[in-house]
Structure formats: C-alpha cells, structure tokens
Tab-separated table of C-alpha atoms in Angstrom:
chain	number	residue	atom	x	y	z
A	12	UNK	CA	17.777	-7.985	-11.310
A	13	UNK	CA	14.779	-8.582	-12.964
A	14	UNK	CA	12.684	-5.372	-11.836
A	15	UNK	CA	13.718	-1.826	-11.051
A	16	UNK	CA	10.899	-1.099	-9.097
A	17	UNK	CA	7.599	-2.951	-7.601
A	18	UNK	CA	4.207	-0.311	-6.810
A	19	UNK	CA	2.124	-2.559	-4.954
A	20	UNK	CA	-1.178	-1.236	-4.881
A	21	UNK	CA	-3.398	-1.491	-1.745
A	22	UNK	CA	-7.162	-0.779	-1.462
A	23	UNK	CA	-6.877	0.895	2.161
A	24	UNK	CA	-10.862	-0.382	2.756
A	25	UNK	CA	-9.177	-3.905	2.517
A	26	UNK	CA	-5.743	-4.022	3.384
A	27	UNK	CA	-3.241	-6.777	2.938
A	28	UNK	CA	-4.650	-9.897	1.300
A	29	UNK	CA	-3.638	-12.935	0.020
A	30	UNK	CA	-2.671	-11.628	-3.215
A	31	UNK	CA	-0.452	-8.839	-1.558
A	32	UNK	CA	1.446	-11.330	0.637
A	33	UNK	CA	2.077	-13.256	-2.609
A	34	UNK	CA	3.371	-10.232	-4.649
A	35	UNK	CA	5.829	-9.376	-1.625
A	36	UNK	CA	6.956	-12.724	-2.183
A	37	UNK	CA	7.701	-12.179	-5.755
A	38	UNK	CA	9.146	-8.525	-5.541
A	39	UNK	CA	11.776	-10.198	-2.451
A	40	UNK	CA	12.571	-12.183	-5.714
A	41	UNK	CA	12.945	-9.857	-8.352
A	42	UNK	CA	13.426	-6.054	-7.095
A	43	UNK	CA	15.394	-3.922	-4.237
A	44	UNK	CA	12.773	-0.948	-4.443
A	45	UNK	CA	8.908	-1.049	-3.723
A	46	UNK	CA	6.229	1.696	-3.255
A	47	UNK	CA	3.505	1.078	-1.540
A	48	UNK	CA	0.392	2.768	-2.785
A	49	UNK	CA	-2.842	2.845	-0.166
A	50	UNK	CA	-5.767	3.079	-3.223
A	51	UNK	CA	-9.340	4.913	-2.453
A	52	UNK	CA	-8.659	6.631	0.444
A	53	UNK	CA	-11.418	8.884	-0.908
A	54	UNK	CA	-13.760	6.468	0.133
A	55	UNK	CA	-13.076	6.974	3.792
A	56	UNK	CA	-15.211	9.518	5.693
A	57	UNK	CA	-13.183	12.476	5.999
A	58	UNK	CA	-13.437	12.666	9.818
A	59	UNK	CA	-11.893	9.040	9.943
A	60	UNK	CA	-9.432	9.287	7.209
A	61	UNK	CA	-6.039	9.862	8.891
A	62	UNK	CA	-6.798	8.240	11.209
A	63	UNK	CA	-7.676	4.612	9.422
A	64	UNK	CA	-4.859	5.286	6.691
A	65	UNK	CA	-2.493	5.580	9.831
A	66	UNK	CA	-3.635	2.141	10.846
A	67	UNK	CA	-3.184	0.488	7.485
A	68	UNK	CA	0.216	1.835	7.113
A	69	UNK	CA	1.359	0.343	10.409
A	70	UNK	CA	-0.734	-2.733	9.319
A	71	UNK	CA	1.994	-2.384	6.053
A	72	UNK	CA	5.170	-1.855	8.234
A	73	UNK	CA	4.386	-4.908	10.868
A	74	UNK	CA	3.776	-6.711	7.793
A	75	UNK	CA	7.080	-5.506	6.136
A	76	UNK	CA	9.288	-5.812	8.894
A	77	UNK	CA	11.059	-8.741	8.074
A	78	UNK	CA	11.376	-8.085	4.342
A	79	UNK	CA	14.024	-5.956	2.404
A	80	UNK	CA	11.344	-3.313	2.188
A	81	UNK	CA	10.898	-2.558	5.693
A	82	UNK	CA	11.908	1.182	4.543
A	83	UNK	CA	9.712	1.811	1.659
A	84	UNK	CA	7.902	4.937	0.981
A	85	UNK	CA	3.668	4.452	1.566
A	86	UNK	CA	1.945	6.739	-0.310
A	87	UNK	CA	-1.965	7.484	-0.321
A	88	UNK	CA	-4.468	8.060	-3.464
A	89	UNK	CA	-7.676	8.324	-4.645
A	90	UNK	CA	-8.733	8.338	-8.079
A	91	UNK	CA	-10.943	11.225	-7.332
A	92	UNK	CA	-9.166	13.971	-6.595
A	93	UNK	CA	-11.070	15.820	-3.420
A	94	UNK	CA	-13.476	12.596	-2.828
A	95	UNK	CA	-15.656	14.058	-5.350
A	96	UNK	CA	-17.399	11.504	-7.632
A	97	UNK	CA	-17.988	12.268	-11.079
C-alpha cells in the first residue's frame, strides 16, 4: 500500500474529466479509501443547487461503479462559506 487515502477533488460546474478518470486509475493502484470532494458548489444558484450536486454525484457513482470505490463517501464544498465572495 502505497496511499492511505485518495481526496479527489471535483469542480461540480465541470464534473469528471480526463484528469479525474486518470487519477481513479492511479488510486485503483495505490489506495483502498477515496473521498470524493464536489469543489464550488457555491457557485451554483441556490435554487438549482441540490438539485445539480445530486446529478453530479450520480454522474460520480455510474462512473464508480465498477471500481473498488463504488462506496465512497461524496462530500460537497465551497471555499466560501455561505456563497459569499470576499
């Protein structure tokens, strides 16, 4: 084991991209656990927001599906805390 734990880091404007399928290559490789953290969800309009970081999660799980992490946690962030920009 090289890892104990992969956070993979998804902008939920964007999704999964190239990049992200080529980490989940990497952390099938060298980790058992991954977190899955859905970036700028402050930058969704707040009548829209569950609703579009629902869809990117099950985006997330059809993508994960056939992978070890088909149970991981998905977590959602924003870097400002209430959508408020400062």
């Amino acid at each position: 084991q090289i890892i104990d734990m992969m956070i993979l880091v998804i902008n939920v404007l964007k999704g999964i991209q190239t990049q992200t399928a080529e980490c989940l290559v990497i952390g099938e490789i060298t980790t058992r656990k991954l977190i899955v953290v859905l970036n700028k969800v402050d930058l969704l309009p707040p009548e829209e927001r569950e609703e579009r970081v629902a869809a990117v999660e099950k985006g997330i799980r059809a993508t994960l599906r056939g992978t070890k992490f088909s149970a991981c946690a998905i977590v959602s962030c924003a870097a400002c805390v209430g959508g408020e920009k400062v």
